[in-house]
Amino acid sequence: MLFPLLLLLFICQEGKNIEVEPSETIIWGPGLKPDKITMRARYIFFQLVDSNGKKITRERYNICPYTRSDFRLHSTCFNLKLKVNVKHVSVLSMEFKGPVYEEECYCPNTLINSWLEDLQCSKNYTQIYHDLIPFNNVDFNEIREDIIKAYNRPGSVSLCHYVVKSNKIFRKCYGKYVDFKIFMDSILLSITRKVVLPDIEFFVNLGDWPLVPKTGKNYPIFSWCGSSDTKDIVMPTYDITESSLEAMGRVMLDLLSVQGNTDTPWKRKVEKVFWRGRDSRLERLHLIDISRKHPELFNVSITNFFFFKDKIDKYGPGQSPVSFFHFFKYKYQLNIDGTVAAYRAPYLLAGDSLVLKQKSVYYEFFYNDLVPGKHYVPIKSDLSDLVEKVMWAKKHDEDALEITKAARQFARDNLLPRDVLCYHVVLFNEWSKRLKSKVKVLDNMEEVLQPTHSCECYNAKLKEEL
């Protein structure tokens, strides 16, 4: 099977054709190791270089800083050939004897450290180690029933109890609204197809708000969002996880698509703050007040009224949603909390506009690695300095651009599909080391089955162990 990838030949700048130098093209990404890294979209990045040896970037030419391509498999293949042509000149030619597996194929690597090394996972997981500090020696035989009793509140809390045993997944859910279990199921199913996880037991909060007070009992609960006054163990959000698993597939928005659909150069962007969102926090209404006083600086609107329906006359009517890719026609983007942390933060960072981020008690798994003033412009939680910070950005355009580039690089280094997979596996692996009680499947648990898919596993060692 041959996957030829042809890159663009010329890039136009102010009416002049700038020629690409094929031999200097830089190529990287997990797609270059398709026999070792299984993803639905095996993506590759290309850094183009011009005939003068200079990297072609958006700031110099009217293109994306990197060109990205991907390929997908729908069945296991052998003798896969990957060829990259630039200007009809071959700059990369690779052949893989195989097998090269498709996403649904269950043939996990039996060695977790080998899998982490193949993906070149980060060595920096400060948030994981911080979150696990209170849980060094966990005995679920002592706390399991207490956790269920404390959080089995069907009207307000939805919780799932998971066990991974012999790389099979089992769960029991509690609560009235447990539909979001599909997201946890999806990442566990995907990971266990790729790598054999250690036996683990854990509870997952299916709601937005973190559950475990810092001053309360040491109950280990995995959540998609953390806060300064709770001690939940934070995972990548269901949103970025789902978009990573289905990258450039059935989801409408993912990190790779954002980087490929922001085509307005910095100098041509509208110098206003752009924001759309529902009325899930009072500060969002306050934002409308601010924008009406400074229409020259803001293009912001509420898209849906749910929490403050009594204020529609003042702050409405609700405006139609706008494609996220159109956000980046504007130079400034606002990251303001919703019910908890705004889960759009990864996509804003991956775009090529300046992010102004509200100070918040809530955080996602990567927030503590962001540096204010380097990756984003911080604003006060009550938005009282928002206008001042926008005016600063307008007066310091070069500094704003440097922050924007650093944010995008952070997203590329930490938030792409590979990174989301790595984070989950490292978290589960570290968690397994802290379990004192023997992991067992309880009688009331149901198995979460892998998709029905005919795929032969050629890993002889795995066959012997199974």
CSV table of C-alpha atoms in Angstrom, one decimal:
chain,number,residue,atom,x,y,z
A,1,MET,CA,0.0,0.0,0.0
A,2,LEU,CA,1.4,3.4,-1.0
A,3,PHE,CA,0.6,6.7,0.5
A,4,PRO,CA,2.1,9.5,-1.7
A,5,LEU,CA,1.8,13.0,-0.1
A,6,LEU,CA,2.4,16.0,-2.4
A,7,LEU,CA,3.1,19.4,-0.9
A,8,LEU,CA,2.5,22.8,-2.4
A,9,LEU,CA,5.1,24.1,-4.9
A,10,PHE,CA,5.0,27.9,-4.6
A,11,ILE,CA,3.7,30.3,-2.0
A,12,CYS,CA,2.6,33.8,-3.0
A,13,GLN,CA,3.7,36.9,-1.1
A,14,GLU,CA,2.5,40.3,-2.3
A,15,GLY,CA,2.2,39.1,-5.9
A,16,LYS,CA,5.6,37.3,-6.0
A,17,ASN,CA,6.1,33.6,-6.2
A,18,ILE,CA,8.4,32.2,-3.5
A,19,GLU,CA,10.0,28.9,-4.4
A,20,VAL,CA,10.2,26.1,-1.9
A,21,GLU,CA,13.5,24.2,-1.6
A,22,PRO,CA,12.5,20.5,-1.4
A,23,SER,CA,15.8,19.2,0.0
A,24,GLU,CA,15.5,21.4,3.1
A,25,THR,CA,12.0,20.3,4.1
A,26,ILE,CA,11.8,19.2,7.7
A,27,ILE,CA,9.4,16.4,8.4
A,28,TRP,CA,8.3,15.0,11.8
A,29,GLY,CA,5.3,13.5,13.6
A,30,PRO,CA,3.9,10.2,14.9
A,31,GLY,CA,2.8,9.3,11.3
A,32,LEU,CA,6.4,8.5,10.6
A,33,LYS,CA,6.2,5.4,12.8
A,34,PRO,CA,2.9,3.9,11.6
A,35,ASP,CA,4.0,0.3,12.6
A,36,LYS,CA,4.5,1.4,16.2
A,37,ILE,CA,2.0,4.2,16.7
A,38,THR,CA,-1.7,3.4,16.1
A,39,MET,CA,-4.1,6.4,15.7
A,40,ARG,CA,-7.2,7.0,13.6
A,41,ALA,CA,-5.3,9.7,11.8
A,42,ARG,CA,-1.6,9.2,11.6
A,43,TYR,CA,-0.5,12.9,11.2
A,44,ILE,CA,2.8,14.3,9.9
A,45,PHE,CA,4.1,17.9,10.0
A,46,PHE,CA,6.2,19.6,7.3
A,47,GLN,CA,8.3,22.7,7.8
A,48,LEU,CA,8.9,24.2,4.4
A,49,VAL,CA,12.1,26.1,3.6
A,50,ASP,CA,12.6,28.6,0.8
A,51,SER,CA,15.4,28.7,-1.7
A,52,ASN,CA,17.4,31.1,0.6
A,53,GLY,CA,17.4,28.5,3.4
A,54,LYS,CA,14.9,30.4,5.5
A,55,LYS,CA,11.9,28.7,7.2
A,56,ILE,CA,8.6,29.6,5.6
A,57,THR,CA,6.4,31.0,8.3
A,58,ARG,CA,3.1,32.8,8.4
A,59,GLU,CA,4.9,36.0,9.4
A,60,ARG,CA,7.0,36.0,6.3
A,61,TYR,CA,4.5,34.4,3.8
A,62,ASN,CA,0.8,34.0,3.6
A,63,ILE,CA,0.6,30.4,4.7
A,64,CYS,CA,0.3,28.3,7.8
A,65,PRO,CA,3.6,28.0,9.6
A,66,TYR,CA,3.5,24.2,9.1
A,67,THR,CA,1.8,22.1,6.5
A,68,ARG,CA,0.1,19.0,7.9
A,69,SER,CA,-1.0,15.8,6.3
A,70,ASP,CA,-2.4,12.5,7.5
A,71,PHE,CA,-3.4,9.1,6.3
A,72,ARG,CA,-5.9,6.5,7.6
A,73,LEU,CA,-6.1,2.8,7.5
A,74,HIS,CA,-9.3,0.7,7.5
A,75,SER,CA,-7.6,-2.7,7.7
A,76,THR,CA,-4.2,-4.1,8.7
A,77,CYS,CA,-1.7,-3.7,6.0
A,78,PHE,CA,1.8,-4.9,5.2
A,79,ASN,CA,4.6,-3.4,3.1
A,80,LEU,CA,3.3,0.1,3.6
A,81,LYS,CA,5.2,2.7,1.6
A,82,LEU,CA,5.2,6.3,2.7
A,83,LYS,CA,6.5,8.8,0.1
A,84,VAL,CA,6.6,12.6,0.4
A,85,ASN,CA,7.1,14.7,-2.7
A,86,VAL,CA,7.8,18.4,-2.7
A,87,LYS,CA,7.8,20.0,-6.2
A,88,HIS,CA,7.8,16.5,-7.6
A,89,VAL,CA,11.1,15.8,-5.8
A,90,SER,CA,11.1,12.9,-3.3
A,91,VAL,CA,12.1,14.2,0.2
A,92,LEU,CA,11.0,11.2,2.1
A,93,SER,CA,10.6,7.5,1.2
A,94,MET,CA,9.9,4.9,3.9
A,95,GLU,CA,8.7,1.4,3.8
A,96,PHE,CA,7.2,-0.6,6.7
A,97,LYS,CA,7.1,-4.4,6.5
A,98,GLY,CA,4.3,-4.3,9.1
A,99,PRO,CA,1.9,-5.2,10.4
A,100,VAL,CA,0.4,-1.7,10.5
A,101,TYR,CA,-2.8,-1.8,12.4
A,102,GLU,CA,-6.0,0.2,12.0
A,103,GLU,CA,-7.5,2.0,15.0
A,104,GLU,CA,-10.1,-0.7,15.8
A,105,CYS,CA,-7.6,-3.5,15.9
A,106,TYR,CA,-7.0,-5.0,19.3
A,107,CYS,CA,-3.3,-5.8,19.4
A,108,PRO,CA,-1.8,-3.9,22.3
A,109,ASN,CA,1.9,-3.6,23.1
A,110,THR,CA,2.5,-5.7,26.2
A,111,LEU,CA,5.3,-3.4,27.4
A,112,ILE,CA,3.9,-0.1,28.6
A,113,ASN,CA,7.3,1.6,28.8
A,114,SER,CA,8.1,0.5,25.3
A,115,TRP,CA,4.8,2.0,24.1
A,116,LEU,CA,5.5,5.3,25.9
A,117,GLU,CA,9.0,5.4,24.3
A,118,ASP,CA,7.6,4.7,20.9
A,119,LEU,CA,5.2,7.7,21.2
A,120,GLN,CA,8.0,9.8,22.6
A,121,CYS,CA,5.8,10.8,25.5
A,122,SER,CA,6.8,13.8,27.6
A,123,LYS,CA,8.9,13.3,30.7
A,124,ASN,CA,7.1,16.2,32.5
A,125,TYR,CA,3.9,15.2,34.2
A,126,THR,CA,4.0,17.6,37.1
A,127,GLN,CA,0.2,17.8,37.4
A,128,ILE,CA,-0.1,14.0,37.6
A,129,TYR,CA,2.4,13.7,40.4
A,130,HIS,CA,0.9,16.7,42.2
A,131,ASP,CA,-2.6,15.2,42.0
A,132,LEU,CA,-1.5,11.8,43.3
A,133,ILE,CA,0.4,13.1,46.4
A,134,PRO,CA,-2.6,12.5,48.8
A,135,PHE,CA,-3.0,9.0,47.5
A,136,ASN,CA,0.2,7.0,48.1
A,137,ASN,CA,-1.3,3.8,49.5
A,138,VAL,CA,-5.0,3.3,48.5
A,139,ASP,CA,-7.0,0.4,49.8
A,140,PHE,CA,-10.3,0.3,48.1
A,141,ASN,CA,-11.5,-2.4,50.4
A,142,GLU,CA,-11.6,0.2,53.1
A,143,ILE,CA,-13.0,3.2,51.2
A,144,ARG,CA,-14.9,1.8,48.2
A,145,GLU,CA,-18.4,1.7,49.9
A,146,ASP,CA,-17.7,5.1,51.6
A,147,ILE,CA,-17.1,6.7,48.2
A,148,ILE,CA,-20.3,5.2,46.8
A,149,LYS,CA,-22.3,6.3,49.8
A,150,ALA,CA,-20.9,9.8,49.8
A,151,TYR,CA,-21.4,10.5,46.1
A,152,ASN,CA,-24.4,8.3,45.1
A,153,ARG,CA,-26.6,11.4,44.8
A,154,PRO,CA,-28.6,10.7,41.6
A,155,GLY,CA,-30.1,14.2,41.4
A,156,SER,CA,-26.7,16.1,41.5
A,157,VAL,CA,-23.8,13.7,41.0
A,158,SER,CA,-23.1,11.1,38.4
A,159,LEU,CA,-20.2,8.7,39.0
A,160,CYS,CA,-18.8,5.6,37.4
A,161,HIS,CA,-16.7,3.0,39.2
A,162,TYR,CA,-14.2,1.4,36.8
A,163,VAL,CA,-12.0,-1.7,36.9
A,164,VAL,CA,-9.4,-2.6,34.3
A,165,LYS,CA,-8.5,-6.2,34.8
A,166,SER,CA,-6.3,-8.2,32.4
A,167,ASN,CA,-6.7,-5.3,30.0
A,168,LYS,CA,-10.5,-5.7,30.0
A,169,ILE,CA,-12.8,-2.9,31.1
A,170,PHE,CA,-15.7,-3.2,33.7
A,171,ARG,CA,-17.8,-0.5,35.2
A,172,LYS,CA,-20.8,0.3,37.5
A,173,CYS,CA,-22.4,3.7,37.3
A,174,TYR,CA,-24.3,5.7,39.8
A,175,GLY,CA,-26.6,8.7,39.2
A,176,LYS,CA,-29.4,9.9,37.0
A,177,TYR,CA,-27.3,11.4,34.2
A,178,VAL,CA,-24.6,8.9,33.2
A,179,ASP,CA,-24.5,9.4,29.4
A,180,PHE,CA,-21.0,10.9,29.6
A,181,LYS,CA,-19.7,7.5,30.5
A,182,ILE,CA,-19.3,7.0,26.7
A,183,PHE,CA,-16.3,9.4,26.8
A,184,MET,CA,-14.5,7.4,29.5
A,185,ASP,CA,-15.4,4.2,27.8
A,186,SER,CA,-14.0,5.5,24.5
A,187,ILE,CA,-10.5,6.4,25.8
A,188,LEU,CA,-10.2,3.2,27.8
A,189,LEU,CA,-11.2,1.1,24.8
A,190,SER,CA,-8.8,2.9,22.6
A,191,ILE,CA,-5.9,2.7,25.0
A,192,THR,CA,-6.3,-1.0,25.8
A,193,ARG,CA,-6.3,-1.7,22.0
A,194,LYS,CA,-2.9,0.0,21.9
A,195,VAL,CA,-1.1,-1.0,25.1
A,196,VAL,CA,-1.7,-3.4,28.0
A,197,LEU,CA,-2.6,-1.4,31.1
A,198,PRO,CA,-1.8,-2.5,34.6
A,199,ASP,CA,-4.8,-3.7,36.7
A,200,ILE,CA,-6.4,-0.6,38.2
A,201,GLU,CA,-9.6,0.5,40.0
A,202,PHE,CA,-10.9,4.0,40.1
A,203,PHE,CA,-13.9,6.3,40.2
A,204,VAL,CA,-14.8,8.9,37.5
A,205,ASN,CA,-16.8,12.0,38.1
A,206,LEU,CA,-19.1,12.5,35.0
A,207,GLY,CA,-20.1,16.0,35.9
A,208,ASP,CA,-18.4,19.4,35.3
A,209,TRP,CA,-17.6,20.4,38.9
A,210,PRO,CA,-14.8,18.7,40.8
A,211,LEU,CA,-16.2,16.8,43.8
A,212,VAL,CA,-13.6,16.3,46.6
A,213,PRO,CA,-13.0,19.2,49.0
A,214,LYS,CA,-9.4,19.8,50.0
A,215,THR,CA,-10.4,19.7,53.7
A,216,GLY,CA,-12.5,16.6,53.3
A,217,LYS,CA,-11.7,12.9,53.4
A,218,ASN,CA,-9.1,11.4,51.0
A,219,TYR,CA,-11.4,10.0,48.4
A,220,PRO,CA,-9.7,9.5,45.0
A,221,ILE,CA,-12.0,10.7,42.3
A,222,PHE,CA,-10.9,11.3,38.7
A,223,SER,CA,-12.4,14.4,37.1
A,224,TRP,CA,-12.1,16.4,33.9
A,225,CYS,CA,-11.7,19.6,35.7
A,226,GLY,CA,-9.8,20.6,38.9
A,227,SER,CA,-10.1,23.6,41.2
A,228,SER,CA,-8.0,25.3,43.8
A,229,ASP,CA,-10.3,24.2,46.6
A,230,THR,CA,-10.6,20.5,45.6
A,231,LYS,CA,-8.3,17.5,45.3
A,232,ASP,CA,-9.8,15.6,42.4
A,233,ILE,CA,-7.3,13.8,40.1
A,234,VAL,CA,-7.5,15.6,36.8
A,235,MET,CA,-7.6,14.0,33.4
A,236,PRO,CA,-7.8,15.6,29.9
A,237,THR,CA,-11.3,16.8,29.4
A,238,TYR,CA,-13.8,14.6,27.6
A,239,ASP,CA,-13.9,17.2,24.8
A,240,ILE,CA,-10.2,17.2,23.9
A,241,THR,CA,-10.0,13.4,24.5
A,242,GLU,CA,-12.9,12.7,22.1
A,243,SER,CA,-11.5,15.1,19.5
A,244,SER,CA,-8.1,13.4,19.8
A,245,LEU,CA,-9.5,10.0,19.3
A,246,GLU,CA,-11.5,11.1,16.3
A,247,ALA,CA,-9.1,13.7,15.0
A,248,MET,CA,-10.1,15.0,11.5
A,249,GLY,CA,-12.9,12.4,11.5
A,250,ARG,CA,-16.4,12.6,12.8
A,251,VAL,CA,-15.8,15.4,15.3
A,252,MET,CA,-16.3,19.0,14.1
A,253,LEU,CA,-13.3,20.5,16.0
A,254,ASP,CA,-9.9,19.2,16.9
A,255,LEU,CA,-6.4,20.6,17.5
A,256,LEU,CA,-5.1,19.5,14.1
A,257,SER,CA,-8.0,21.1,12.2
A,258,VAL,CA,-7.7,24.3,14.1
A,259,GLN,CA,-4.1,24.7,13.0
A,260,GLY,CA,-5.0,23.9,9.4
A,261,ASN,CA,-8.0,26.3,9.2
A,262,THR,CA,-6.6,29.6,10.5
A,263,ASP,CA,-5.7,31.3,7.3
A,264,THR,CA,-5.8,35.1,8.2
A,265,PRO,CA,-2.3,36.5,8.6
A,266,TRP,CA,-1.6,38.4,11.8
A,267,LYS,CA,-1.4,41.8,10.1
A,268,ARG,CA,-4.8,41.3,8.4
A,269,LYS,CA,-6.7,40.2,11.5
A,270,VAL,CA,-9.4,42.5,12.9
A,271,GLU,CA,-8.0,44.2,16.0
A,272,LYS,CA,-10.9,43.3,18.3
A,273,VAL,CA,-11.7,40.7,21.0
A,274,PHE,CA,-13.9,38.0,19.5
A,275,TRP,CA,-16.1,35.8,21.7
A,276,ARG,CA,-19.2,33.7,21.5
A,277,GLY,CA,-20.7,31.5,24.2
A,278,ARG,CA,-23.7,30.8,26.3
A,279,ASP,CA,-24.7,32.6,29.5
A,280,SER,CA,-23.2,30.1,31.9
A,281,ARG,CA,-21.5,32.7,34.2
A,282,LEU,CA,-22.3,36.2,35.4
A,283,GLU,CA,-19.0,37.5,34.1
A,284,ARG,CA,-20.2,36.6,30.6
A,285,LEU,CA,-23.0,39.0,30.9
A,286,HIS,CA,-20.6,41.6,32.3
A,287,LEU,CA,-18.6,41.1,29.2
A,288,ILE,CA,-21.6,42.3,27.1
A,289,ASP,CA,-21.8,45.4,29.2
A,290,ILE,CA,-18.1,46.1,28.6
A,291,SER,CA,-18.4,45.5,24.9
A,292,ARG,CA,-21.2,48.0,24.6
A,293,LYS,CA,-19.1,50.7,26.2
A,294,HIS,CA,-16.2,49.9,23.9
A,295,PRO,CA,-17.6,48.6,20.5
A,296,GLU,CA,-14.4,49.5,18.8
A,297,LEU,CA,-12.6,46.8,20.8
A,298,PHE,CA,-15.1,44.0,21.0
A,299,ASN,CA,-17.2,41.6,18.9
A,300,VAL,CA,-18.9,39.5,21.6
A,301,SER,CA,-22.3,37.9,21.9
A,302,ILE,CA,-24.3,35.4,24.0
A,303,THR,CA,-25.4,32.5,21.8
A,304,ASN,CA,-27.8,30.8,24.1
A,305,PHE,CA,-29.7,31.9,27.3
A,306,PHE,CA,-30.2,29.1,29.9
A,307,PHE,CA,-29.0,30.3,33.3
A,308,PHE,CA,-30.1,33.9,33.0
A,309,LYS,CA,-33.3,33.7,30.9
A,310,ASP,CA,-34.7,36.7,32.8
A,311,LYS,CA,-32.0,38.9,31.4
A,312,ILE,CA,-32.6,38.2,27.7
A,313,ASP,CA,-34.2,41.6,27.2
A,314,LYS,CA,-31.0,43.3,28.4
A,315,TYR,CA,-28.3,41.0,27.0
A,316,GLY,CA,-30.0,39.3,24.1
A,317,PRO,CA,-31.3,38.2,21.8
A,318,GLY,CA,-29.2,35.1,21.5
A,319,GLN,CA,-27.0,35.2,18.4
A,320,SER,CA,-26.3,32.3,16.0
A,321,PRO,CA,-23.2,30.3,16.7
A,322,VAL,CA,-20.1,31.0,14.6
A,323,SER,CA,-17.7,28.4,13.2
A,324,PHE,CA,-14.8,28.2,15.6
A,325,PHE,CA,-12.4,28.5,12.6
A,326,HIS,CA,-13.8,32.0,12.0
A,327,PHE,CA,-12.8,33.1,15.5
A,328,PHE,CA,-9.2,33.5,14.3
A,329,LYS,CA,-10.0,36.2,11.8
A,330,TYR,CA,-9.8,38.4,14.9
A,331,LYS,CA,-6.6,39.2,16.7
A,332,TYR,CA,-7.7,38.7,20.3
A,333,GLN,CA,-9.5,35.7,21.8
A,334,LEU,CA,-11.0,35.6,25.3
A,335,ASN,CA,-10.9,32.5,27.5
A,336,ILE,CA,-13.6,33.1,30.1
A,337,ASP,CA,-15.0,30.4,32.5
A,338,GLY,CA,-18.3,28.7,31.8
A,339,THR,CA,-19.8,26.5,34.5
A,340,VAL,CA,-16.2,25.5,35.2
A,341,ALA,CA,-13.0,25.9,33.1
A,342,ALA,CA,-13.8,26.8,29.5
A,343,TYR,CA,-12.9,23.7,27.6
A,344,ARG,CA,-12.1,25.7,24.5
A,345,ALA,CA,-8.7,26.8,25.9
A,346,PRO,CA,-6.7,24.1,23.9
A,347,TYR,CA,-8.2,25.3,20.6
A,348,LEU,CA,-7.7,29.0,21.4
A,349,LEU,CA,-4.0,28.3,22.2
A,350,ALA,CA,-3.6,26.3,19.0
A,351,GLY,CA,-5.0,29.1,16.9
A,352,ASP,CA,-2.9,32.1,15.9
A,353,SER,CA,-4.6,34.8,17.9
A,354,LEU,CA,-3.7,36.3,21.2
A,355,VAL,CA,-5.4,34.6,24.2
A,356,LEU,CA,-6.6,36.7,27.0
A,357,LYS,CA,-7.3,34.3,29.9
A,358,GLN,CA,-9.5,35.0,32.9
A,359,LYS,CA,-8.0,34.2,36.3
A,360,SER,CA,-9.9,31.3,37.7
A,361,VAL,CA,-10.1,28.7,40.5
A,362,TYR,CA,-10.7,26.1,37.8
A,363,TYR,CA,-8.1,24.4,35.7
A,364,GLU,CA,-7.6,21.7,33.1
A,365,PHE,CA,-4.8,19.2,33.1
A,366,PHE,CA,-2.3,21.5,31.4
A,367,TYR,CA,-3.1,24.9,32.9
A,368,ASN,CA,-0.3,24.8,35.5
A,369,ASP,CA,2.2,24.4,32.7
A,370,LEU,CA,1.1,27.7,31.1
A,371,VAL,CA,3.1,30.8,32.0
A,372,PRO,CA,1.2,34.1,32.2
A,373,GLY,CA,2.7,36.7,30.0
A,374,LYS,CA,4.4,34.0,27.9
A,375,HIS,CA,1.5,31.9,26.6
A,376,TYR,CA,-1.4,34.2,27.3
A,377,VAL,CA,-2.3,37.6,28.7
A,378,PRO,CA,-3.9,37.3,32.2
A,379,ILE,CA,-7.0,39.3,33.1
A,380,LYS,CA,-8.7,39.6,36.5
A,381,SER,CA,-11.6,37.3,37.3
A,382,ASP,CA,-14.0,40.2,37.4
A,383,LEU,CA,-12.8,41.4,34.0
A,384,SER,CA,-12.0,44.8,35.5
A,385,ASP,CA,-8.7,45.1,33.6
A,386,LEU,CA,-9.9,43.6,30.3
A,387,VAL,CA,-10.0,46.9,28.4
A,388,GLU,CA,-6.7,47.9,29.8
A,389,LYS,CA,-5.1,44.6,28.6
A,390,VAL,CA,-6.6,44.9,25.1
A,391,MET,CA,-5.2,48.4,24.8
A,392,TRP,CA,-1.8,47.1,25.9
A,393,ALA,CA,-2.0,44.4,23.2
A,394,LYS,CA,-2.8,47.0,20.5
A,395,LYS,CA,0.1,49.2,21.6
A,396,HIS,CA,2.5,46.2,21.8
A,397,ASP,CA,1.7,44.3,18.7
A,398,GLU,CA,5.1,42.6,18.4
A,399,ASP,CA,4.9,41.4,22.0
A,400,ALA,CA,1.4,40.1,21.4
A,401,LEU,CA,2.5,38.2,18.3
A,402,GLU,CA,5.4,36.5,20.3
A,403,ILE,CA,2.9,35.4,23.0
A,404,THR,CA,0.6,34.1,20.3
A,405,LYS,CA,3.4,32.0,18.7
A,406,ALA,CA,4.5,30.7,22.1
A,407,ALA,CA,0.9,29.6,22.8
A,408,ARG,CA,0.7,27.8,19.5
A,409,GLN,CA,4.0,26.0,20.1
A,410,PHE,CA,2.8,25.0,23.6
A,411,ALA,CA,-0.3,23.4,22.0
A,412,ARG,CA,1.8,21.6,19.5
A,413,ASP,CA,4.1,20.3,22.2
A,414,ASN,CA,1.5,19.3,24.8
A,415,LEU,CA,-2.0,19.1,23.4
A,416,LEU,CA,-2.0,17.0,20.2
A,417,PRO,CA,-3.7,13.6,20.1
A,418,ARG,CA,-0.4,11.8,20.9
A,419,ASP,CA,-0.1,13.9,24.1
A,420,VAL,CA,-3.6,13.2,25.2
A,421,LEU,CA,-3.1,9.5,24.8
A,422,CYS,CA,0.3,9.7,26.7
A,423,TYR,CA,-1.2,11.6,29.6
A,424,HIS,CA,-3.9,9.0,30.2
A,425,VAL,CA,-1.5,6.1,30.0
A,426,VAL,CA,1.0,7.7,32.3
A,427,LEU,CA,-1.8,8.7,34.8
A,428,PHE,CA,-3.2,5.1,34.9
A,429,ASN,CA,0.3,3.6,35.2
A,430,GLU,CA,1.3,5.9,38.1
A,431,TRP,CA,-2.1,5.3,39.7
A,432,SER,CA,-1.6,1.5,39.6
A,433,LYS,CA,1.6,1.9,41.7
A,434,ARG,CA,-0.4,3.5,44.5
A,435,LEU,CA,-3.1,0.7,44.9
A,436,LYS,CA,-2.7,-1.4,48.0
A,437,SER,CA,-5.8,-3.5,47.5
A,438,LYS,CA,-6.0,-6.3,44.9
A,439,VAL,CA,-7.9,-5.2,41.8
A,440,LYS,CA,-11.0,-7.4,41.3
A,441,VAL,CA,-14.1,-7.3,39.2
A,442,LEU,CA,-17.2,-6.9,41.4
A,443,ASP,CA,-20.4,-8.8,40.9
A,444,ASN,CA,-22.5,-5.8,39.9
A,445,MET,CA,-20.1,-4.6,37.2
A,446,GLU,CA,-20.7,-4.9,33.4
A,447,GLU,CA,-18.0,-5.4,30.9
A,448,VAL,CA,-17.4,-2.6,28.3
A,449,LEU,CA,-16.7,-4.5,25.2
A,450,GLN,CA,-14.4,-3.7,22.4
A,451,PRO,CA,-16.1,-3.0,19.0
A,452,THR,CA,-16.9,-6.0,16.9
A,453,HIS,CA,-14.1,-6.0,14.4
A,454,SER,CA,-12.3,-8.8,12.6
A,455,CYS,CA,-8.6,-8.2,13.0
A,456,GLU,CA,-5.8,-10.8,13.4
A,457,CYS,CA,-3.2,-9.9,15.9
A,458,TYR,CA,0.4,-10.8,14.8
A,459,ASN,CA,2.0,-10.2,18.2
A,460,ALA,CA,3.1,-13.7,19.1
A,461,LYS,CA,4.0,-12.7,22.6
A,462,LEU,CA,0.5,-11.3,23.2
A,463,LYS,CA,-1.1,-14.5,21.9
A,464,GLU,CA,0.9,-16.6,24.4
A,465,GLU,CA,0.0,-14.4,27.3
A,466,LEU,CA,-3.7,-14.4,26.4
